[in-house]
PDB file of C-alpha atoms and ligand atoms in Angstrom:
ATOM      1  CA  UNK A 989    -310.564 -70.283-304.680  1.00  0.00           C
ATOM      2  CA  UNK A 990    -309.707 -73.176-306.811  1.00  0.00           C
ATOM      3  CA  UNK A 991    -306.715 -75.451-306.917  1.00  0.00           C
ATOM      4  CA  UNK A 992    -305.543 -77.957-309.601  1.00  0.00           C
ATOM      5  CA  UNK A 993    -303.333 -80.945-308.902  1.00  0.00           C
ATOM      6  CA  UNK A 994    -301.687 -82.429-311.852  1.00  0.00           C
ATOM      7  CA  UNK A 995    -300.223 -85.675-310.780  1.00  0.00           C
ATOM      8  CA  UNK A 996    -300.715 -89.450-311.356  1.00  0.00           C
ATOM      9  CA  UNK A 997    -299.570 -90.733-308.107  1.00  0.00           C
ATOM     10  CA  UNK A 998    -302.822 -91.049-305.845  1.00  0.00           C
ATOM     11  CA  UNK A 999    -301.264 -90.897-302.557  1.00  0.00           C
ATOM     12  CA  UNK A1000    -299.558 -87.742-303.275  1.00  0.00           C
ATOM     13  CA  UNK A1001    -302.754 -86.339-304.603  1.00  0.00           C
ATOM     14  CA  UNK A1002    -304.649 -87.149-301.493  1.00  0.00           C
ATOM     15  CA  UNK A1003    -302.039 -85.670-299.154  1.00  0.00           C
ATOM     16  CA  UNK A1004    -302.007 -82.303-301.273  1.00  0.00           C
ATOM     17  CA  UNK A1005    -305.649 -82.240-301.491  1.00  0.00           C
ATOM     18  CA  UNK A1006    -306.109 -82.446-297.762  1.00  0.00           C
ATOM     19  CA  UNK A1007    -304.084 -79.416-297.273  1.00  0.00           C
ATOM     20  CA  UNK A1008    -305.495 -77.517-300.069  1.00  0.00           C
ATOM     21  CA  UNK A1009    -309.220 -78.238-298.744  1.00  0.00           C
ATOM     22  CA  UNK A1010    -308.306 -77.354-295.211  1.00  0.00           C
ATOM     23  CA  UNK A1011    -307.120 -73.995-296.722  1.00  0.00           C
ATOM     24  CA  UNK A1012    -310.845 -73.911-298.307  1.00  0.00           C
ATOM     25  CA  UNK A1013    -309.885 -74.592-302.035  1.00  0.00           C
ATOM     26  CA  UNK A1014    -311.898 -76.204-304.298  1.00  0.00           C
ATOM     27  CA  UNK A1015    -309.777 -79.171-305.494  1.00  0.00           C
ATOM     28  CA  UNK A1016    -309.647 -80.311-308.883  1.00  0.00           C
ATOM     29  CA  UNK A1017    -307.435 -83.247-310.031  1.00  0.00           C
ATOM     30  CA  UNK A1018    -305.878 -84.274-313.380  1.00  0.00           C
ATOM     31  CA  UNK A1019    -303.875 -87.486-313.815  1.00  0.00           C
ATOM     32  CA  UNK A1020    -302.086 -86.773-316.977  1.00  0.00           C
ATOM     33  CA  UNK A1021    -300.568 -83.661-318.776  1.00  0.00           C
ATOM     34  CA  UNK A1022    -303.312 -83.352-321.412  1.00  0.00           C
ATOM     35  CA  UNK A1023    -306.154 -83.559-318.792  1.00  0.00           C
ATOM     36  CA  UNK A1024    -304.389 -81.015-316.775  1.00  0.00           C
ATOM     37  CA  UNK A1025    -304.129 -78.458-319.676  1.00  0.00           C
ATOM     38  CA  UNK A1026    -307.968 -79.096-320.470  1.00  0.00           C
ATOM     39  CA  UNK A1027    -309.082 -78.460-316.880  1.00  0.00           C
ATOM     40  CA  UNK A1028    -306.877 -75.409-316.565  1.00  0.00           C
ATOM     41  CA  UNK A1029    -308.293 -74.073-319.696  1.00  0.00           C
ATOM     42  CA  UNK A1030    -311.697 -74.512-318.663  1.00  0.00           C
ATOM     43  CA  UNK A1031    -312.053 -74.196-314.789  1.00  0.00           C
ATOM     44  CA  UNK A1032    -309.164 -71.432-314.513  1.00  0.00           C
ATOM     45  CA  UNK A1033    -307.736 -72.505-311.268  1.00  0.00           C
ATOM     46  CA  UNK A1034    -306.047 -69.849-309.012  1.00  0.00           C
ATOM     47  CA  UNK A1035    -303.255 -72.337-308.261  1.00  0.00           C
ATOM     48  CA  UNK A1036    -301.760 -75.458-310.078  1.00  0.00           C
ATOM     49  CA  UNK A1037    -299.658 -78.050-308.243  1.00  0.00           C
ATOM     50  CA  UNK A1038    -297.703 -79.636-311.251  1.00  0.00           C
ATOM     51  CA  UNK A1039    -295.653 -82.784-310.754  1.00  0.00           C
ATOM     52  CA  UNK A1040    -293.149 -82.911-313.322  1.00  0.00           C
ATOM     53  CA  UNK A1041    -293.218 -86.710-313.811  1.00  0.00           C
ATOM     54  CA  UNK A1042    -296.241 -87.375-315.677  1.00  0.00           C
ATOM     55  CA  UNK A1043    -297.381 -90.374-317.636  1.00  0.00           C
ATOM     56  CA  UNK A1044    -297.927 -88.618-321.039  1.00  0.00           C
ATOM     57  CA  UNK A1045    -296.117 -85.451-321.533  1.00  0.00           C
ATOM     58  CA  UNK A1046    -292.974 -84.002-320.146  1.00  0.00           C
ATOM     59  CA  UNK A1047    -293.793 -81.791-317.235  1.00  0.00           C
ATOM     60  CA  UNK A1048    -291.696 -78.936-318.152  1.00  0.00           C
ATOM     61  CA  UNK A1049    -293.670 -78.645-321.448  1.00  0.00           C
ATOM     62  CA  UNK A1050    -296.893 -78.852-319.706  1.00  0.00           C
ATOM     63  CA  UNK A1051    -295.821 -76.129-317.557  1.00  0.00           C
ATOM     64  CA  UNK A1052    -294.962 -73.864-320.481  1.00  0.00           C
ATOM     65  CA  UNK A1053    -298.437 -74.765-322.096  1.00  0.00           C
ATOM     66  CA  UNK A1054    -299.984 -74.000-318.816  1.00  0.00           C
ATOM     67  CA  UNK A1055    -298.305 -70.746-318.737  1.00  0.00           C
ATOM     68  CA  UNK A1056    -299.685 -69.621-322.185  1.00  0.00           C
ATOM     69  CA  UNK A1057    -303.474 -70.331-321.107  1.00  0.00           C
ATOM     70  CA  UNK A1058    -303.486 -69.329-317.379  1.00  0.00           C
ATOM     71  CA  UNK A1059    -302.154 -66.679-314.833  1.00  0.00           C
ATOM     72  CA  UNK A1060    -302.693 -69.356-311.963  1.00  0.00           C
ATOM     73  CA  UNK A1061    -299.748 -69.634-309.424  1.00  0.00           C
ATOM     74  CA  UNK A1062    -297.952 -72.809-310.618  1.00  0.00           C
ATOM     75  CA  UNK A1063    -295.878 -74.843-308.322  1.00  0.00           C
ATOM     76  CA  UNK A1064    -293.897 -77.461-309.812  1.00  0.00           C
ATOM     77  CA  UNK A1065    -293.294 -80.650-307.796  1.00  0.00           C
ATOM     78  CA  UNK A1066    -289.608 -81.954-308.081  1.00  0.00           C
ATOM     79  CA  UNK A1067    -287.287 -84.462-306.544  1.00  0.00           C
ATOM     80  CA  UNK A1068    -285.269 -82.728-303.701  1.00  0.00           C
ATOM     81  CA  UNK A1069    -282.031 -83.041-305.796  1.00  0.00           C
ATOM     82  CA  UNK A1070    -283.325 -81.985-309.247  1.00  0.00           C
ATOM     83  CA  UNK A1071    -281.726 -78.481-309.653  1.00  0.00           C
ATOM     84  CA  UNK A1072    -282.082 -78.991-313.430  1.00  0.00           C
ATOM     85  CA  UNK A1073    -285.625 -79.274-313.092  1.00  0.00           C
ATOM     86  CA  UNK A1074    -286.036 -76.051-311.164  1.00  0.00           C
ATOM     87  CA  UNK A1075    -284.203 -73.992-313.502  1.00  0.00           C
ATOM     88  CA  UNK A1076    -286.250 -75.353-316.547  1.00  0.00           C
ATOM     89  CA  UNK A1077    -289.549 -74.940-314.567  1.00  0.00           C
ATOM     90  CA  UNK A1078    -288.920 -71.351-313.777  1.00  0.00           C
ATOM     91  CA  UNK A1079    -287.836 -70.591-317.382  1.00  0.00           C
ATOM     92  CA  UNK A1080    -291.227 -72.414-318.454  1.00  0.00           C
ATOM     93  CA  UNK A1081    -293.199 -69.715-316.236  1.00  0.00           C
ATOM     94  CA  UNK A1082    -293.511 -71.554-312.829  1.00  0.00           C
ATOM     95  CA  UNK A1083    -293.952 -69.346-309.810  1.00  0.00           C
ATOM     96  CA  UNK A1084    -292.509 -71.608-307.097  1.00  0.00           C
ATOM     97  CA  UNK A1085    -291.856 -75.322-306.379  1.00  0.00           C
ATOM     98  CA  UNK A1086    -292.074 -77.864-303.567  1.00  0.00           C
ATOM     99  CA  UNK A1087    -289.940 -81.144-303.112  1.00  0.00           C
ATOM    100  CA  UNK A1088    -290.731 -84.635-302.892  1.00  0.00           C
ATOM    101  CA  UNK A1089    -290.924 -86.110-300.275  1.00  0.00           C
ATOM    102  CA  UNK A1090    -293.588 -83.643-299.552  1.00  0.00           C
ATOM    103  CA  UNK A1091    -293.713 -81.427-296.588  1.00  0.00           C
ATOM    104  CA  UNK A1092    -296.898 -79.867-295.557  1.00  0.00           C
ATOM    105  CA  UNK A1093    -295.197 -76.869-294.202  1.00  0.00           C
ATOM    106  CA  UNK A1094    -293.681 -76.073-297.484  1.00  0.00           C
ATOM    107  CA  UNK A1095    -296.895 -76.459-299.289  1.00  0.00           C
ATOM    108  CA  UNK A1096    -298.797 -74.275-296.797  1.00  0.00           C
ATOM    109  CA  UNK A1097    -296.336 -71.678-297.409  1.00  0.00           C
ATOM    110  CA  UNK A1098    -297.213 -71.755-301.098  1.00  0.00           C
ATOM    111  CA  UNK A1099    -300.988 -71.688-300.354  1.00  0.00           C
ATOM    112  CA  UNK A1100    -300.443 -68.609-298.260  1.00  0.00           C
ATOM    113  CA  UNK A1101    -298.465 -66.852-300.962  1.00  0.00           C
ATOM    114  CA  UNK A1102    -301.428 -67.740-303.592  1.00  0.00           C
ATOM    115  CA  UNK A1103    -303.898 -66.377-300.865  1.00  0.00           C
ATOM    116  CA  UNK A1104    -301.992 -63.138-300.347  1.00  0.00           C
ATOM    117  CA  UNK A1105    -301.718 -62.552-304.127  1.00  0.00           C
ATOM    118  CA  UNK A1106    -305.366 -62.832-304.570  1.00  0.00           C
ATOM    119  CA  UNK A1107    -306.027 -60.434-301.936  1.00  0.00           C
ATOM    120  CA  UNK A1108    -303.401 -57.968-303.183  1.00  0.00           C
ATOM    121  CA  UNK A1109    -305.071 -58.048-306.699  1.00  0.00           C
ATOM    122  CA  UNK A1110    -308.579 -57.643-305.306  1.00  0.00           C
ATOM    123  CA  UNK A1111    -307.663 -54.703-302.978  1.00  0.00           C
ATOM    124  CA  UNK A1112    -305.945 -52.951-305.627  1.00  0.00           C
ATOM    125  CA  UNK A1113    -308.950 -53.383-308.024  1.00  0.00           C
ATOM    126  CA  UNK A1114    -311.333 -52.299-305.192  1.00  0.00           C
ATOM    127  CA  UNK A1115    -309.276 -49.133-304.704  1.00  0.00           C
ATOM    128  CA  UNK A1116    -309.271 -48.327-308.579  1.00  0.00           C
ATOM    129  CA  UNK A1117    -313.308 -49.014-308.549  1.00  0.00           C
ATOM    130  CA  UNK A1118    -312.763 -52.015-310.698  1.00  0.00           C
ATOM    131  CA  UNK A1119    -314.196 -55.604-310.109  1.00  0.00           C
ATOM    132  CA  UNK A1120    -312.834 -58.633-312.087  1.00  0.00           C
ATOM    133  CA  UNK A1121    -314.728 -61.644-312.906  1.00  0.00           C
ATOM    134  CA  UNK A1122    -312.192 -64.376-313.709  1.00  0.00           C
ATOM    135  CA  UNK A1123    -314.774 -66.888-315.141  1.00  0.00           C
ATOM    136  CA  UNK A1124    -316.370 -64.297-317.370  1.00  0.00           C
ATOM    137  CA  UNK A1125    -313.035 -62.683-318.127  1.00  0.00           C
ATOM    138  CA  UNK A1126    -314.781 -59.339-317.556  1.00  0.00           C
ATOM    139  CA  UNK A1127    -314.113 -56.139-315.850  1.00  0.00           C
ATOM    140  CA  UNK A1128    -316.778 -54.164-314.417  1.00  0.00           C
ATOM    141  CA  UNK A1129    -316.669 -50.277-313.488  1.00  0.00           C
ATOM    142  CA  UNK A1130    -319.735 -48.497-311.957  1.00  0.00           C
ATOM    143  CA  UNK A1131    -322.240 -50.976-313.461  1.00  0.00           C
ATOM    144  CA  UNK A1132    -320.698 -51.007-317.022  1.00  0.00           C
ATOM    145  CA  UNK A1133    -318.886 -54.414-318.182  1.00  0.00           C
ATOM    146  CA  UNK A1134    -316.275 -54.872-320.635  1.00  0.00           C
ATOM    147  CA  UNK A1135    -315.637 -58.465-322.019  1.00  0.00           C
ATOM    148  CA  UNK A1136    -311.773 -58.922-322.138  1.00  0.00           C
ATOM    149  CA  UNK A1137    -309.702 -61.469-324.292  1.00  0.00           C
ATOM    150  CA  UNK A1138    -307.626 -63.806-322.123  1.00  0.00           C
ATOM    151  CA  UNK A1139    -304.556 -61.856-322.905  1.00  0.00           C
ATOM    152  CA  UNK A1140    -305.915 -58.722-321.963  1.00  0.00           C
ATOM    153  CA  UNK A1141    -307.563 -60.014-318.741  1.00  0.00           C
ATOM    154  CA  UNK A1142    -304.106 -61.457-317.644  1.00  0.00           C
ATOM    155  CA  UNK A1143    -302.301 -58.216-318.472  1.00  0.00           C
ATOM    156  CA  UNK A1144    -304.753 -56.365-316.382  1.00  0.00           C
ATOM    157  CA  UNK A1145    -304.437 -58.958-313.585  1.00  0.00           C
ATOM    158  CA  UNK A1146    -300.765 -58.692-313.541  1.00  0.00           C
ATOM    159  CA  UNK A1147    -300.754 -54.728-313.365  1.00  0.00           C
ATOM    160  CA  UNK A1148    -303.111 -55.015-310.438  1.00  0.00           C
ATOM    161  CA  UNK A1149    -300.669 -57.329-308.624  1.00  0.00           C
ATOM    162  CA  UNK A1150    -298.234 -54.495-308.602  1.00  0.00           C
ATOM    163  CA  UNK A1151    -300.008 -52.256-306.063  1.00  0.00           C
ATOM    164  CA  UNK A1152    -299.249 -49.079-308.204  1.00  0.00           C
ATOM    165  CA  UNK A1153    -295.765 -50.043-308.993  1.00  0.00           C
ATOM    166  CA  UNK A1154    -294.513 -50.102-312.562  1.00  0.00           C
ATOM    167  CA  UNK A1155    -294.384 -53.456-314.252  1.00  0.00           C
ATOM    168  CA  UNK A1156    -291.785 -53.845-317.216  1.00  0.00           C
ATOM    169  CA  UNK A1157    -292.845 -55.416-320.501  1.00  0.00           C
ATOM    170  CA  UNK A1158    -290.530 -58.289-319.835  1.00  0.00           C
ATOM    171  CA  UNK A1159    -292.416 -59.233-316.850  1.00  0.00           C
ATOM    172  CA  UNK A1160    -295.768 -59.181-318.537  1.00  0.00           C
ATOM    173  CA  UNK A1161    -294.425 -61.261-321.324  1.00  0.00           C
ATOM    174  CA  UNK A1162    -293.187 -63.633-318.802  1.00  0.00           C
ATOM    175  CA  UNK A1163    -296.562 -63.662-317.203  1.00  0.00           C
ATOM    176  CA  UNK A1164    -298.141 -64.352-320.731  1.00  0.00           C
ATOM    177  CA  UNK A1165    -295.820 -66.923-322.118  1.00  0.00           C
ATOM    178  CA  UNK A1166    -293.152 -67.925-319.387  1.00  0.00           C
ATOM    179  CA  UNK A1167    -289.721 -68.076-320.865  1.00  0.00           C
ATOM    180  CA  UNK A1168    -291.281 -68.462-324.331  1.00  0.00           C
ATOM    181  CA  UNK A1169    -291.397 -64.947-325.263  1.00  0.00           C
ATOM    182  CA  UNK A1170    -289.705 -63.974-328.743  1.00  0.00           C
ATOM    183  CA  UNK A1171    -288.707 -60.824-327.616  1.00  0.00           C
ATOM    184  CA  UNK A1172    -291.082 -58.971-329.804  1.00  0.00           C
ATOM    185  CA  UNK A1173    -292.707 -56.200-327.607  1.00  0.00           C
ATOM    186  CA  UNK A1174    -295.018 -54.762-330.023  1.00  0.00           C
ATOM    187  CA  UNK A1175    -297.527 -57.556-329.756  1.00  0.00           C
ATOM    188  CA  UNK A1176    -297.926 -56.839-326.256  1.00  0.00           C
ATOM    189  CA  UNK A1177    -298.611 -53.228-327.172  1.00  0.00           C
ATOM    190  CA  UNK A1178    -301.346 -54.187-329.362  1.00  0.00           C
ATOM    191  CA  UNK A1179    -303.003 -56.043-326.424  1.00  0.00           C
ATOM    192  CA  UNK A1180    -302.381 -53.138-324.030  1.00  0.00           C
ATOM    193  CA  UNK A1181    -303.920 -50.682-326.435  1.00  0.00           C
ATOM    194  CA  UNK A1182    -306.918 -52.929-326.724  1.00  0.00           C
ATOM    195  CA  UNK A1183    -307.077 -52.895-322.947  1.00  0.00           C
ATOM    196  CA  UNK A1184    -307.066 -49.419-322.594  1.00  0.00           C
ATOM    197  CA  UNK A1185    -309.867 -48.779-325.241  1.00  0.00           C
ATOM    198  CA  UNK A1186    -312.047 -51.315-323.243  1.00  0.00           C
ATOM    199  CA  UNK A1187    -311.575 -49.570-319.868  1.00  0.00           C
ATOM    200  CA  UNK A1188    -312.210 -46.096-321.660  1.00  0.00           C
ATOM    201  CA  UNK A1189    -315.382 -47.551-323.033  1.00  0.00           C
ATOM    202  CA  UNK A1190    -316.777 -48.345-319.749  1.00  0.00           C
ATOM    203  CA  UNK A1191    -316.010 -44.985-318.270  1.00  0.00           C
ATOM    204  CA  UNK A1192    -313.117 -45.834-316.068  1.00  0.00           C
ATOM    205  CA  UNK A1193    -311.422 -42.481-315.064  1.00  0.00           C
ATOM    206  CA  UNK A1194    -307.799 -44.194-314.636  1.00  0.00           C
ATOM    207  CA  UNK A1195    -305.408 -45.274-317.071  1.00  0.00           C
ATOM    208  CA  UNK A1196    -302.784 -47.620-318.083  1.00  0.00           C
ATOM    209  CA  UNK A1197    -299.872 -45.400-318.140  1.00  0.00           C
ATOM    210  CA  UNK A1198    -296.540 -45.955-320.281  1.00  0.00           C
ATOM    211  CA  UNK A1199    -293.313 -45.174-317.947  1.00  0.00           C
ATOM    212  CA  UNK A1200    -291.110 -44.595-320.703  1.00  0.00           C
ATOM    213  CA  UNK A1201    -287.966 -46.995-320.802  1.00  0.00           C
ATOM    214  CA  UNK A1202    -289.405 -48.723-317.778  1.00  0.00           C
ATOM    215  CA  UNK A1203    -292.727 -50.419-318.317  1.00  0.00           C
ATOM    216  CA  UNK A1204    -296.402 -49.899-317.454  1.00  0.00           C
ATOM    217  CA  UNK A1205    -298.310 -48.913-314.452  1.00  0.00           C
ATOM    218  CA  UNK A1206    -302.135 -48.833-313.582  1.00  0.00           C
ATOM    219  CA  UNK A1207    -303.307 -45.505-312.080  1.00  0.00           C
ATOM    220  CA  UNK A1208    -306.149 -43.631-311.050  1.00  0.00           C
ATOM    221  CA  UNK A1209    -306.604 -40.268-312.559  1.00  0.00           C
ATOM    222  CA  UNK A1210    -306.877 -37.362-309.811  1.00  0.00           C
ATOM    223  CA  UNK A1211    -310.661 -36.330-309.239  1.00  0.00           C
ATOM    224  CA  UNK A1212    -311.401 -33.650-311.976  1.00  0.00           C
ATOM    225  CA  UNK A1213    -311.499 -30.057-310.559  1.00  0.00           C
TER     226      UNK A1213
HETATM  227 CA1   CA B  38    -296.014 -88.325-311.030  1.00  0.00          CA
END
């Protein structure tokens, strides 16, 4: 798995990188917000450690922009007392936070959360007979491959995380756009209907079911009699 550290303070980068490498992450580093956004778009890391104090862009702004291009697990780094940052960070789509000064125990628990999440997604995909390729943004069933758009891929990834449970449209919107969702749900419906068609086209026998008034669930159809 890949982790991206977006931070300009070298001693912090070194300390975080050491922990991530121990957990067998490939570590990428960007010293500015702009560079971080570029690397995130190109390399699609599984985890992003984002310091909110960056030399070029506002950290919260970077967080929101990251959320619209990646479903990486975003961990914001903030001063121990900055509750305001935390609220804004979560609204912008952050998944978790660590505080400065930096604690290895704290970061390790986030690393484990990322690994659990990746495992849950892979297990669920396996159970449904699907395999996902994040680098190619494709999904494969029984030797047939569908290329997905970034949005379709992220919706599928979010549904797989739920282990057969229902995901609300609001949750999907937050996954895609953080707190910047305009509240118009039919945009999501278009992406979902395209995703459904692509899964049908590769012959996958399951479905992305609409649970009326609640949300969506990915499910395997019972074997035909
Ligand atoms: Ca900094």
